[in-house]
XYZ file of C-alpha atoms in Angstrom:
94
model
C -86.772 178.725 191.734
C -89.895 176.680 191.958
C -93.378 178.130 191.692
C -94.039 177.228 195.294
C -91.082 179.212 196.658
C -92.034 182.204 194.509
C -95.618 182.051 195.778
C -94.490 181.767 199.392
C -92.147 184.744 198.995
C -94.849 186.885 197.363
C -97.420 186.024 200.017
C -94.978 186.536 202.891
C -93.999 190.020 201.696
C -97.436 191.435 202.524
C -97.790 189.884 205.997
C -97.832 192.594 208.683
C -95.624 192.282 211.754
C -97.566 194.007 214.545
C -95.907 195.221 217.736
C -96.800 193.403 220.960
C -97.253 196.568 223.017
C -100.596 198.038 223.984
C -101.145 201.804 224.023
C -99.940 203.429 227.265
C -103.351 204.295 228.709
C -104.805 200.874 227.921
C -101.792 199.082 229.373
C -102.075 200.873 232.721
C -105.825 200.170 232.966
C -105.353 196.498 232.110
C -102.587 196.237 234.722
C -104.943 197.677 237.352
C -107.681 195.176 236.454
C -105.239 192.254 236.439
C -103.802 193.382 239.781
C -107.270 193.451 241.311
C -108.055 190.015 239.851
C -104.785 188.606 241.223
C -105.506 190.082 244.644
C -109.059 188.664 244.613
C -107.762 185.236 243.556
C -105.220 185.220 246.364
C -107.834 186.316 248.897
C -110.220 183.598 247.673
C -107.445 181.000 247.998
C -106.659 182.038 251.570
C -110.366 182.029 252.439
C -110.751 178.576 250.853
C -107.896 177.134 252.888
C -109.277 178.688 256.092
C -112.816 177.419 255.468
C -111.625 173.937 254.545
C -109.375 173.774 257.617
C -112.236 174.913 259.835
C -114.555 172.284 258.357
C -111.899 169.615 258.889
C -111.456 170.620 262.536
C -115.203 170.666 263.237
C -115.742 167.310 261.529
C -112.821 165.738 263.397
C -114.128 167.002 266.729
C -117.587 165.563 265.996
C -116.109 162.240 264.926
C -117.335 162.596 261.365
C -115.126 161.658 258.473
C -115.529 163.386 255.180
C -113.569 164.030 252.010
C -111.884 167.200 253.208
C -108.475 166.266 251.851
C -109.881 166.195 248.314
C -111.457 169.600 248.866
C -108.201 170.942 250.314
C -106.327 169.560 247.298
C -108.668 171.390 244.933
C -108.250 174.647 246.856
C -104.469 174.296 246.822
C -104.473 173.540 243.085
C -106.491 176.710 242.562
C -103.954 178.649 244.635
C -101.108 177.281 242.512
C -102.934 178.295 239.323
C -103.518 181.829 240.625
C -99.892 182.153 241.719
C -98.424 180.857 238.457
C -100.858 182.427 235.970
C -98.663 185.400 235.075
C -95.366 183.541 234.693
C -97.069 180.694 232.827
C -98.660 183.011 230.264
C -95.386 184.943 229.899
C -93.568 181.672 229.224
C -96.096 180.504 226.628
C -96.372 183.760 224.681
C -92.748 184.911 224.721
């Protein structure tokens, strides 16, 4: 065996392999906080779509033209990020 393989084996023997589970009480509290954050993100997305749609309707009625489609696109991208945050992180870290 080469010196490199011996060194790698010796160094790798002492590397800890931690479990990926949080303590029970901490896990339940974190789930509550994440649930509230997900609910708030969804509510903010719905409010953003409603406000943007209202602004589009008022501007159209007045005959004004503005960049509402860009704003609506940003709101919808935010909604997609909120909706896919959990599955995306699960995919990356598992």
